[in-house]
């Protein structure tokens, strides 16, 4: 392993390289460091809720906050994933209702965020998702049934994070953001050009680890893109109770990094903003914070009753901003999508849904000895003893059942 | 939201004290008809409401405790009755919740705060261990922290990861914290009222699998008992209960394991063996007297706990009983606890949790022949 040149020591002028980079990045766009860090005055939007291209003057772009429209191929690929993601969310919710899964925190309504989070990354990059980001993990290429194992209740995980460069879906809020920082730091020490996407929700930005992660990433000048899906609620608690900052993206400024707001139901804008954030991070401009303005269309999980804390009318308003419909209209109007294309895509979505039904519909027998197998790399004598105890107990159970028959 | 609550004023919150009293008496009328089927959740909820009525310095806050009434509905209706200044949602930060409660307790309030789940209290560990537990000691008693940290804990609900930890041993191991854990519906009411009245900080561990357990309970009577006890300076803190009398061996349990121990005693009775079940109730302070009196009588004991056995409350109980009752013991004390593995996924939890059969096996092992 080669560790590249010292990246933390102040230079002769006494400025930390991170500070230099900030100035450098700002200079690249011909703006001040402050304007570089501050989010643009408006959220970035490229396709409006009706599926029309937002006029260039109204996209929210500003000097230094300019975003080219992603290419047609990227948009078609994103649309396909949107349709699949929506189908996955609804299939999983159905499986919960049928008792095939213990719980599912659905990202219904947030599919544009989920898809863009995966598509903006290259193969060597990492993603650190939360419990709500199953669709992002699948879009990244992890087997859907493996992703859902955690919610089926056989095991607290289901896929190999190292193989897919995807952290295990994380529930203790924002703890994973520091892991993202660590992965980025290690990659940087080895001179690799890995970018890490670190995901969390709006409510989670109140946790101490959120602050620590952003600060560490900024101080060590690491290629981390923090991606906050602001879906307006933390279970029952609305954003207004979490923060009185002008926006969550504005929090970036306090750490010395750049922030941006984006329409979180517009996959075109999401791809544009995230693609650029990933590119900047890879080029060495330090961490960035992207806030996506979206909405949790369903209850927190199936165990939650959202009617206790929000109005149906609010949900209806957001229904009109649906990310999947918007994109369908846009692509159809542009002549990029026709009936055949739609049919092919929905066939693909149905195939994934069938895969989930098959994979989660069958009762895979669990092996009680799994309790002990993975606690340590080198098992302790105590655990071996406990494992033998359970084996003996189960054997006695089995033989007394046999005797009873 | 800027709470401007004063300890003296009656006009707290958005709802006037008069309205609050009216609501309370309406609730009292509804409960007035003697024993009713009451869940543990309802008993806890009533205890919170009664404590808030009794003392305007009692405040409830945490995550989702306001409009939603808590994910387990333990704080249901409190914001409506007492206003947003006395029961409110905080930003999502456990260290913040506990740390702010410390400051409030230093300044005339009695905060009763909720950690949403056992494993989500860990970001607050620093505040709990370094400040909640030590403030009284460091200030030689000049600063008291009359606060209650409610923690829904333990398993048996098929919860996904981080929702089933038995974290009581961390707190019991920390000098300066009292640790209560009710196992019955009346105790849920009684012990929460006493925890709130206590001038010491209390970790109030609520067995979440028992939230919906029901018992025939007269809440009015409990309320009156509490007032009478409080007036007389009586408390059940530090007192274990004999949950079922017996003569042959003692099962020592607390919180979620008490119903399991009782079921085991029931099964043993069918086989002609009489087991006494002790409900520890308050882990700190620990009732050596009641526990040891039972073991001296029966000469045999099994300690039951969901938590991992290693370096735990159950190991402490074995050590204490052994030190005090050695010459009365006919057999080594046995333990039935969770294995020393992370709390497993829902489909594996039945192999992990202490169950009736495992307890009866342990009882069978207590050297009966001779
Ligand atoms: C440290 C911690 N505290 C509390 C919880 C319980 N909890 C799970 S999700 C959640 C709300 C999170 O809201 P947000 O960050 O907005 O994400 P969303 O669920 O809306 O996607 C809470 C309070 C937790 N998982 N971890
Ligand atoms: Mg949210």
Coordinates of C-alpha atoms and ligand atoms in Angstrom, one line a residue, chain A residues 201-203 229 231-234, ligand 2:
Chain A
X201 CA -33.1 11.6 6.0
X202 CA -34.2 15.1 7.0
X203 CA -34.8 14.2 10.6
X229 CA -33.6 13.0 1.2
X231 CA -39.1 13.8 2.7
X232 CA -40.6 16.3 5.2
X233 CA -41.1 13.9 8.1
X234 CA -39.2 11.9 10.7
Ligands
LIG2 MG1 -37.7 12.1 6.7

